[in-house]
Amino acid sequence: MDKNADIIKRIQDNYAQLSKSQKIIAEYIINHYDKAAFMTAAKLGNSINISESTVVRFANTLGYDGYPELQSALQELIKNKLTTVQRLEMTDETDEVSILNNVLKSDIENIKATKEEIDKNSFKEVVDNIFKAKRIYIIGFRSSTAIAEYLGFYLNLILENVILVKPGISDVFEQMLRVNSEDLVIGIGFPRYSKRTLEVMKYAKSQNAKIVAITDSLISPLTEIADEILLAKSNMASFVDSLVAPLSLINALIVSVGIREKDKITDTFEKLENIWNEYGIYLSKNI
């Protein structure tokens, strides 16, 4: 069974062979996936008068290793389908200290999961591709704009061929007009995925550019057209998405590129320090 298949499609494909009790579970999930995604097996079972063990067997029947894997698939589903208002309505916590603790705990878990699951060989390959490319285009819109600009800012200090594609007066396709097979395109996208990011990446692919996707999971639409994929966990924190792990991954990418150009960037930063001091860019140490 396809591990990357949408959970709703899995249920539909297997519905005929489910037991009577399992069909009740299936119908509840299809109609209330937004609620089921945050229920334990026991709580889901209690809500429809089905035993916890039946819920677990249901997950196994669909091809999951257990209920936690099914629950993760549900959470992936709602990341892509819930509106911001729906996400906000799902947030019951109101105590500020609890919110602080929960968000920090979630971000820590995201970084740990990213460290454990990221493909190290792909990471090395992406760094190699950065140095092989004639031009490097960085694309990231909506909430991913901040990550794209951060990556572009630092790569521009290290390299001389980085182009940050920005929405604005000049259409993004005009900025990508000359992209070709000698270029590298880094597309950054997290739920809810920007349609324009995907469109621009597809255009670059049609021009035979090398494509890198920095995204959250293998079912992300960005992975379908990518030559290399770097995954960083981005679970929901109420109505916003956690971008802590993606930013940490970007930091690692910047440092890896910088270390390879250590002698060059040492000269660059020495020159920059002189400029910053001369024009008072930063607060004086004496203040």
PDB file of C-alpha atoms in Angstrom, residues 6 33 73-83 87 190-193 216-217 219-221 236:
ATOM      1  CA  ASP A   6      -4.011  10.508   1.370  1.00  0.00           C
ATOM      2  CA  TYR A  33     -11.015  14.379  10.369  1.00  0.00           C
ATOM      3  CA  ALA A  73      -1.405  11.086   8.560  1.00  0.00           C
ATOM      4  CA  LEU A  74      -4.568  12.868   9.717  1.00  0.00           C
ATOM      5  CA  GLN A  75      -2.543  15.807  10.978  1.00  0.00           C
ATOM      6  CA  GLU A  76      -0.715  16.018   7.643  1.00  0.00           C
ATOM      7  CA  LEU A  77      -4.105  16.076   5.932  1.00  0.00           C
ATOM      8  CA  ILE A  78      -5.524  18.932   7.973  1.00  0.00           C
ATOM      9  CA  LYS A  79      -2.370  21.016   7.637  1.00  0.00           C
ATOM     10  CA  ASN A  80      -3.203  21.264   3.954  1.00  0.00           C
ATOM     11  CA  LYS A  81      -6.983  21.586   4.152  1.00  0.00           C
ATOM     12  CA  LEU A  82      -7.940  23.604   7.216  1.00  0.00           C
ATOM     13  CA  THR A  83      -8.389  27.341   6.877  1.00  0.00           C
ATOM     14  CA  ARG A  87      -7.268  26.178  12.990  1.00  0.00           C
ATOM     15  CA  PHE A 190       5.150  24.636   3.977  1.00  0.00           C
ATOM     16  CA  PRO A 191       1.418  24.188   4.637  1.00  0.00           C
ATOM     17  CA  ARG A 192      -0.692  25.785   3.443  1.00  0.00           C
ATOM     18  CA  TYR A 193       1.444  25.507   0.307  1.00  0.00           C
ATOM     19  CA  ASP A 216       7.722  19.392   5.453  1.00  0.00           C
ATOM     20  CA  SER A 217       6.884  15.912   4.144  1.00  0.00           C
ATOM     21  CA  ILE A 219       3.402  14.239   0.386  1.00  0.00           C
ATOM     22  CA  SER A 220       4.156  17.924  -0.093  1.00  0.00           C
ATOM     23  CA  PRO A 221       3.335  18.959  -3.696  1.00  0.00           C
ATOM     24  CA  MET A 236       0.794  23.348  13.542  1.00  0.00           C
TER      25      MET A 236
END
